[in-house]
Structures are given as structure tokens and as C-alpha cells.
Tab-separated table of C-alpha atoms in Angstrom:
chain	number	residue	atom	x	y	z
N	1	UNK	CA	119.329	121.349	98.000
N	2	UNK	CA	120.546	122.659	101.061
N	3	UNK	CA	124.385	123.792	101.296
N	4	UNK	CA	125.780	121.140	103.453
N	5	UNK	CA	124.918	117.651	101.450
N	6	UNK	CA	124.744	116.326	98.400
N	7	UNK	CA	121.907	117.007	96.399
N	8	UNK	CA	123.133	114.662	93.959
N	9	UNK	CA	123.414	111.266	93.499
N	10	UNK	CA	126.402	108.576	94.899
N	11	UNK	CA	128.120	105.691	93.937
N	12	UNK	CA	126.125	103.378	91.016
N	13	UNK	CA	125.157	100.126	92.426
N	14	UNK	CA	126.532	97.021	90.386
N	15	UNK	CA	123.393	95.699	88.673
N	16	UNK	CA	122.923	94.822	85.018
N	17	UNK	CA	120.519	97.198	82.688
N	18	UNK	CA	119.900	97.725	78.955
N	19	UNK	CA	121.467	100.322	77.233
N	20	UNK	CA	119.063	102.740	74.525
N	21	UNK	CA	120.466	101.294	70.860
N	22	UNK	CA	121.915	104.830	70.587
N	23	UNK	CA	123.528	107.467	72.723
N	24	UNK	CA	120.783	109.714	74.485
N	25	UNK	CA	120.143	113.172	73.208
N	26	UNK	CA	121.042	112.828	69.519
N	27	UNK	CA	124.698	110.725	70.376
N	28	UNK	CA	126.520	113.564	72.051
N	29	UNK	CA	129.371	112.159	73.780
N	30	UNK	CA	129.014	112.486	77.461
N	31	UNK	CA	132.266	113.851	79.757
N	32	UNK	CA	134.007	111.913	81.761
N	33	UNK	CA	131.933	113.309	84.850
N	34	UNK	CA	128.058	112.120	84.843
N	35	UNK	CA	125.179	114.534	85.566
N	36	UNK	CA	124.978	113.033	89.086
N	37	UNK	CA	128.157	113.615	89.995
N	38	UNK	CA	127.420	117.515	88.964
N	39	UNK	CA	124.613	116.888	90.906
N	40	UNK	CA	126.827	115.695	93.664
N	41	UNK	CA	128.931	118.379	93.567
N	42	UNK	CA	126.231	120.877	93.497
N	43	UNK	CA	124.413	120.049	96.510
N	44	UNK	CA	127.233	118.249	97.716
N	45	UNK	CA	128.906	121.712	98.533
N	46	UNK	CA	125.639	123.299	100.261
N	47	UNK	CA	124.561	121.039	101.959
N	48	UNK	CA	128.460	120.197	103.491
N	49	UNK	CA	128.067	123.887	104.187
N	50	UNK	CA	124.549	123.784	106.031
N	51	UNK	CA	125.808	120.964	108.141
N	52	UNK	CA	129.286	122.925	108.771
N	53	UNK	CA	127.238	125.767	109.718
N	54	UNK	CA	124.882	123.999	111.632
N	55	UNK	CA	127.593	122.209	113.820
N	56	UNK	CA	129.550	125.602	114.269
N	57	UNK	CA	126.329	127.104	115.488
N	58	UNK	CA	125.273	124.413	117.886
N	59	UNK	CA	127.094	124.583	120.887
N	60	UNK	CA	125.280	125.266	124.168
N	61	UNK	CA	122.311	124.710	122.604
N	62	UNK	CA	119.924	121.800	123.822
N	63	UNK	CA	119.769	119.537	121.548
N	64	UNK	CA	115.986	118.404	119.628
N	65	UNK	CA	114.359	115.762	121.373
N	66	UNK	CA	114.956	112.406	120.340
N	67	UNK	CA	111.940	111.386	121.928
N	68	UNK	CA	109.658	109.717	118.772
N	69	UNK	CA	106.430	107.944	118.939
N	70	UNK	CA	106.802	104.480	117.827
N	71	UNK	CA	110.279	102.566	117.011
N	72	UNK	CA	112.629	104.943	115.404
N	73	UNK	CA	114.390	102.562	113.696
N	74	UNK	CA	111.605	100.407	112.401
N	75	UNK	CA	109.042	102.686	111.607
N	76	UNK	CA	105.843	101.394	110.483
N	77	UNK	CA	104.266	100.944	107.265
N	78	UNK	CA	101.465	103.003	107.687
N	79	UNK	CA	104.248	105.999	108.292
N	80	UNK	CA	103.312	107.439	104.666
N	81	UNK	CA	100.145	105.730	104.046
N	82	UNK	CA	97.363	108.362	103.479
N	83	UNK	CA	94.613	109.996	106.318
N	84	UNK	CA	92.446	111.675	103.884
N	85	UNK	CA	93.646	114.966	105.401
N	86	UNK	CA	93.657	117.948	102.867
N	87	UNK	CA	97.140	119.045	102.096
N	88	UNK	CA	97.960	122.632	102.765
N	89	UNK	CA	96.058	125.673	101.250
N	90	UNK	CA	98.677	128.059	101.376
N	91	UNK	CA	101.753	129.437	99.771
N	92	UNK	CA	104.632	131.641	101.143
N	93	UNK	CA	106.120	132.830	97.896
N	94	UNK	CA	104.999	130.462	95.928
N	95	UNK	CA	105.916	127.624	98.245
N	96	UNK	CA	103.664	125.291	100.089
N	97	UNK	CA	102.990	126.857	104.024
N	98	UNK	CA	100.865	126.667	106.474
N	99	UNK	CA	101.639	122.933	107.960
N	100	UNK	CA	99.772	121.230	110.785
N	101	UNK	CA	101.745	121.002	114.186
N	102	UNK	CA	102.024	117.491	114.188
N	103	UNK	CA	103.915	114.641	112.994
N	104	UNK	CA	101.982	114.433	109.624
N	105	UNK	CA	102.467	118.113	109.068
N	106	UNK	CA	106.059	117.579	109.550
N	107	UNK	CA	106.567	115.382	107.277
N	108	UNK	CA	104.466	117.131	104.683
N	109	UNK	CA	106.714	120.342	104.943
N	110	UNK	CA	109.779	117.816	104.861
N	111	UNK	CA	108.350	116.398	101.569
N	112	UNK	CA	107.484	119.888	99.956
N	113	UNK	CA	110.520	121.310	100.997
N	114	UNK	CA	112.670	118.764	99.223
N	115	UNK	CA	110.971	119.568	96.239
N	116	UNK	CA	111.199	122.607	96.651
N	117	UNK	CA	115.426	122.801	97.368
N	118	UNK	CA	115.976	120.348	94.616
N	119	UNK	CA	114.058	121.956	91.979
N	120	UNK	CA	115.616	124.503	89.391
N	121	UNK	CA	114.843	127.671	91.202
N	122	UNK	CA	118.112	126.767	93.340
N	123	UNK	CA	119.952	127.582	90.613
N	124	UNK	CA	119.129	131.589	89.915
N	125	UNK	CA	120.106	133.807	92.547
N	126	UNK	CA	117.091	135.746	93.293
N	127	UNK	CA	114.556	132.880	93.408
N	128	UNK	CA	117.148	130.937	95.689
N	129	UNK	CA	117.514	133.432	97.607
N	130	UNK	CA	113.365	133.845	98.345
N	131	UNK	CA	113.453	129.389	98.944
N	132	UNK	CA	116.566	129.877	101.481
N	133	UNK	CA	114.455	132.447	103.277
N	134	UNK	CA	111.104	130.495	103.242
N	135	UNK	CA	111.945	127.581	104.493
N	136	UNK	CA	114.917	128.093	107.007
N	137	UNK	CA	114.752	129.737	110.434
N	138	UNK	CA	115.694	133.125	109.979
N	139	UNK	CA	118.844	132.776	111.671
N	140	UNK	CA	119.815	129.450	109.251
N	141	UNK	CA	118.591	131.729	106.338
N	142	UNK	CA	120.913	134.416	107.286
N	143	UNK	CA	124.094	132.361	107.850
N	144	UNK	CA	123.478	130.140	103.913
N	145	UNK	CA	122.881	132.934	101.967
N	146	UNK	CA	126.296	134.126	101.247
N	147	UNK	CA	127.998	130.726	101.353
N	148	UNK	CA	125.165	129.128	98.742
N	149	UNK	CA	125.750	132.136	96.080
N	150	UNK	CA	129.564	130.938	96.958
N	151	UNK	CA	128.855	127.559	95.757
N	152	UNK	CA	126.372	128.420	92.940
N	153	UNK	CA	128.884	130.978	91.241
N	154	UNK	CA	129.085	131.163	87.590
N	155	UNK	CA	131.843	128.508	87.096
N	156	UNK	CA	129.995	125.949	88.565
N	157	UNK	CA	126.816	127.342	86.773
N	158	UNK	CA	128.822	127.039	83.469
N	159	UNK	CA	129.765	123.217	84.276
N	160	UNK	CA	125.903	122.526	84.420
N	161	UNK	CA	125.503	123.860	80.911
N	162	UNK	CA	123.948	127.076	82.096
N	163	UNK	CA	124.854	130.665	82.209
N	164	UNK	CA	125.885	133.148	85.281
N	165	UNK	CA	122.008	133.346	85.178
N	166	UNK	CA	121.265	130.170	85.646
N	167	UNK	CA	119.538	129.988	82.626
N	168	UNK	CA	119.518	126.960	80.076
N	169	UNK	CA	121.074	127.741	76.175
N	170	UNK	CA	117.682	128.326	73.583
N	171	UNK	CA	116.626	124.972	72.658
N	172	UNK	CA	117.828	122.749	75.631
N	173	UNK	CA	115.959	122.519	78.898
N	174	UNK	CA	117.726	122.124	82.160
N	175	UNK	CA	116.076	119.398	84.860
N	176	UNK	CA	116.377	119.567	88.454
N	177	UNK	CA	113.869	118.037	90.364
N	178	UNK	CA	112.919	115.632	93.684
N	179	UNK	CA	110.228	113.469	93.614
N	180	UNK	CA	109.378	112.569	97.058
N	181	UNK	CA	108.459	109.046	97.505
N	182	UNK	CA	107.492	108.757	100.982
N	183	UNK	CA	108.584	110.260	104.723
N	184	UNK	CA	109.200	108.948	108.212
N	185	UNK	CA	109.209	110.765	111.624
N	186	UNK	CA	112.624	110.003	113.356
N	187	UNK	CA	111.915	112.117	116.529
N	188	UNK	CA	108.840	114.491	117.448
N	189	UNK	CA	108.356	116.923	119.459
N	190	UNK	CA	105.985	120.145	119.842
N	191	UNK	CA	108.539	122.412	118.691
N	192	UNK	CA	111.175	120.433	117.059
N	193	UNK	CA	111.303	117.304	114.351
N	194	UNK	CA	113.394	115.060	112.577
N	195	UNK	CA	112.056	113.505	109.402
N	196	UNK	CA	113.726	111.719	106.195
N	197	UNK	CA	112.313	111.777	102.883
N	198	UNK	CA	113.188	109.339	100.731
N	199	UNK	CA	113.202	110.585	97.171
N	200	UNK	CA	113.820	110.097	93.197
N	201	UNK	CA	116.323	112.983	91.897
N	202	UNK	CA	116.539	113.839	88.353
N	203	UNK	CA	119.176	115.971	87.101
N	204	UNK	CA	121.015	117.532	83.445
N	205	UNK	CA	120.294	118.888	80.113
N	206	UNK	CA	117.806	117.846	78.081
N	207	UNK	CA	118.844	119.148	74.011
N	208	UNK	CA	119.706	117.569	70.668
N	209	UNK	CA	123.377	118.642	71.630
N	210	UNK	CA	123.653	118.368	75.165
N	211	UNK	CA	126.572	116.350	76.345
N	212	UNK	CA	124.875	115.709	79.538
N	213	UNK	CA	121.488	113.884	79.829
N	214	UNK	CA	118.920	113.761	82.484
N	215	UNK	CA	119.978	110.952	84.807
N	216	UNK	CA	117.967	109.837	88.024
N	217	UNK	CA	118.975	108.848	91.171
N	218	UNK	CA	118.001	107.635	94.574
N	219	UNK	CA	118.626	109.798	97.801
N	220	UNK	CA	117.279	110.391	101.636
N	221	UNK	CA	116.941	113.729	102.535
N	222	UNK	CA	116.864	114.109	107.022
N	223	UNK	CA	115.506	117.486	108.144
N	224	UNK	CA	115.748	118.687	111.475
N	225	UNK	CA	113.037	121.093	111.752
N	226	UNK	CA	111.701	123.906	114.180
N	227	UNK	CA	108.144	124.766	114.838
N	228	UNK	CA	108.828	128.906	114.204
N	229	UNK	CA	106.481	131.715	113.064
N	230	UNK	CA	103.405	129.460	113.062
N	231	UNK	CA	104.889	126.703	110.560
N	232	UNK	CA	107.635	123.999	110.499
N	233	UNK	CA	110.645	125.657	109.200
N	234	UNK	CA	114.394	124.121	108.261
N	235	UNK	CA	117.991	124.052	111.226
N	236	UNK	CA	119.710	121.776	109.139
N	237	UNK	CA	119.649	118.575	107.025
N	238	UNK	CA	121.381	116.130	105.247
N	239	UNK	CA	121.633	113.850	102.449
N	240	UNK	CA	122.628	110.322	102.506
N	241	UNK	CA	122.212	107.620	99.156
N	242	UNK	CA	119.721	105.451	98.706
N	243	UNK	CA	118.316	103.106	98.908
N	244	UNK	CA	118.435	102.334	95.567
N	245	UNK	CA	116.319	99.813	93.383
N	246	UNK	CA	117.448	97.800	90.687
N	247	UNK	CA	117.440	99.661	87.501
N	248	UNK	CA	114.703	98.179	85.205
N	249	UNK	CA	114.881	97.669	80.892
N	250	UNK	CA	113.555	101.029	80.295
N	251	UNK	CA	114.769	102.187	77.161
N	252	UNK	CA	116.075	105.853	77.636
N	253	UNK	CA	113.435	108.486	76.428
N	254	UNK	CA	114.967	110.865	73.084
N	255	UNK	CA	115.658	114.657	74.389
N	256	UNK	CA	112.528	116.089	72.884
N	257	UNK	CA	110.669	113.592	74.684
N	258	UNK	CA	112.476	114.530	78.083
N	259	UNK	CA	111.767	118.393	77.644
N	260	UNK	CA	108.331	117.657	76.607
N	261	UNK	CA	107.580	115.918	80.083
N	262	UNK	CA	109.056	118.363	82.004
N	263	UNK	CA	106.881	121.508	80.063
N	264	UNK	CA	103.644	119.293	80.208
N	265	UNK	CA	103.580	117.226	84.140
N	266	UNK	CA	104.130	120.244	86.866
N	267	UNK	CA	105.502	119.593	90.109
N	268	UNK	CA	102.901	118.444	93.648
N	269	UNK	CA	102.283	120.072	96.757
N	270	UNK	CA	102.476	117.051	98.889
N	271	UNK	CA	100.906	115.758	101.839
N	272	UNK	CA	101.144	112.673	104.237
């Protein structure tokens, strides 16, 4: 989640699905606002700030090149498909580093960075604090900092089901993640690249009494990155919605069932 998009999800497409038999998460009654729109608000607010501070910050600067190998618009299947080339080795703070100078490398950081800005980390000051300064140019870094403890401040926090910590009430477990589903290369350069990740968000509480359950949604995340310090490293991005598939007749998984999943499959370091 960067502060200047949404890191949440948009408006629900018209399209018929199959409710569970009974309410997720033991029947609580869900608020009138759905765990996407917290979502929405959530990264909504940083990432309208990155891109505010971005803009503000751009003038008399060149702009990246929008020079890209292939059609921009039409980019080719084969974009995501894999090369049999080893993902990354490294970590920066427990985040993925180290990426190849090159398109693929690109979108590899693009991928684990998304993960990595959507997951629940974001949420506690000092661990959002070490993601904002990993992955952004230092001088990006330096200008979010104070505006994304703005936006994460305890109210907001509290609205999420979650304390000034950022911490989840004993017994419930609190889901934020991105699942990257695949990346293009919008522009490419040897120091500067634009690439979108298209991606599956999850987001709420998972708890016999939570009143707001883990939803998904569909979103596409466009960095504009900077080749800096030896590795790929965030200016700005932004989030737009979809596209979106047709929800399927999944019946909605019980609380327990959520939390479980989340404790037991661990999150990917991804690669092209």
C-alpha cells in the first residue's frame, strides 16, 4: 500500500453469486461499510498521498522514458510466462532485494513489492516504517513517512478492528495481503521503469465475532521505478480496479478455517 492509491478494492461488478447458507464468521452482522471499502480507505489515503507527493515533487524533472520494448498497450502473452531464471537470493530487512537490471527484474521487484505494501506489516508503525524505507528512493521514503503514520493513526486503526498497535484482539486474526497474479513492462529503460501488477487483495478480520470478514478483491498496482543503490527501488505508483472476474459458487470458508490458512500457507518471493 503506498500512500497515494487505494489499496483497497472499488465498485462490485453486477454479477450473480451464491451466498454461504449462513452469515460468515459465526452470523455477526456486518456494518454498513464492507472490508474493501476499509480497504479503500486505507490505501486509498496513501497512496492519494504518494501520488500528491509525487506530482508536487516533479517539476523540472525529466520525465521516465516512455520508450518500451514491444507494444505498450498490447503486451504479449509471454510478458509473465516463466524463463527458468532463479528468483532473488537476497533480503533487505526481510524483504526480497537484489533484482536483475532488466525488464524481468523489474517486474519481479514490482511483484514482491506489492506484496510486500499490501501485507499486514503496513499496519504497525515500526515495521512500516522499515518497508517505506526499503523499497522507496530515499528521497520518496523521506517525504511518506510522516504523512503514512498520518493516515494509519489509531482511529483509523480502531475502524479495522485493531488497536493503536496495529495489533488484532486475542482470538481474531487480521488479513491483509496481495497476491500477485502476473506483471507487464509499460516502459523500460536502464535506469527507470514502469510496470503494473495485476493482483488478488484480501482484506478484514477473521474471528467468531468479527463484524467484518475477509473479502477479496481485484486491483492493478503501476510502479514507476528507479534503478538506485544497485536495485530497482519505488518514485511513485498507483492503484486502479480490476479487472475483475466473475465471482464463482464458492461457498464462503467459516472463520477458523480463514485464520487457519493464513497461519499454515506463508507468503512468495516472486519472480517473472
Amino acid at each position: 500500500m503506498s500512500p497515494g492509491d487505494e489499496h483497497d478494492y472499488g465498485e462490485p461488478t453486477r454479477t450473480r453469486m451464491r451466498l454461504p447458507e449462513s452469515d460468515p464468521y459465526g452470523g455477526a452482522q456486518r456494518p454498513a461499510r464492507s472490508s474493501s471499502r476499509s480497504l479503500v480507505t486505507v490505501v486509498g489515503v496513501v497512496v492519494l498521498l504518494i501520488a500528491a507527493i509525487a506530482f508536487a515533487n516533479r517539476g523540472g524533472e525529466d520525465s521516465p522514458s516512455s520508450t518500451a520494448t514491444g507494444d505498450t498497450d498490447k503486451p504479449k502473452s509471454s510478458t509473465t510466462a516463466a524463463t527458468g531464471t532463479k528468483p532473488v537470493g537476497t533480503k533487505a530487512s526481510g524483504i526480497p532485494s537484489g533484482f536483475a537490471r532488466s525488464e524481468q527484474g523489474a517486474q519481479s521487484a514490482a511483484a514482491n513489492y506489492a506484496v510486500t505494501l499490501g501485507s499486514t506489516d503496513m499496519f504497525q508503525k515500526d515495521s512500516r516504517h522499515t518497508i517505506v524505507t526499503t523499497v522507496y528512493t530515499a528521497d520518496a521514503a523521506t517525504k511518506l513517512q510522516a504523512p503514512m503514520d498520518q493516515a494509519y493513526s489509531a482511529d483509523f486503526l480502531a475502524k479495522l478492528g485493531l488497536d493503536a498497535n496495529g495489533t488484532a484482539p486475542q482470538g481474531n486474526t487480521f488479513v491483509s495481503r496481495v497476491v500477485p497474479v502476473g506483471a507487464t513492462v509499460r516502459a523500460y529503460t536502464d535506469a527507470t521503469a514502469k510496470v503494473s501488477v495485476w493482483y488478488l487483495g484480501l482484506i478484514g478480520m477473521s474471528g467468531e465475532k468479527s463484524t467484518d470478514p475477509v473479502t477479496s478483491s481485484w486491483k492493478t498496482w503501476t510502479f514507476d521505478l528507479q534503478w538506485s543503490g544497485g536495485d530497482w527501488k519505488i518514485v511513485t505508483d498507483e492503484q486502479t480496479d480490476g479487472p475483475a472476474p466473475v465471482p464463482g459458487d464458492d461457498k464462503a470458508a467459516a472463520s477458523d478455517e480463514i485464520s487457519k490458512a493464513i497461519e499454515e500457507y506463508g507468503g512468495f518471493t516472486y519472480a517473472r
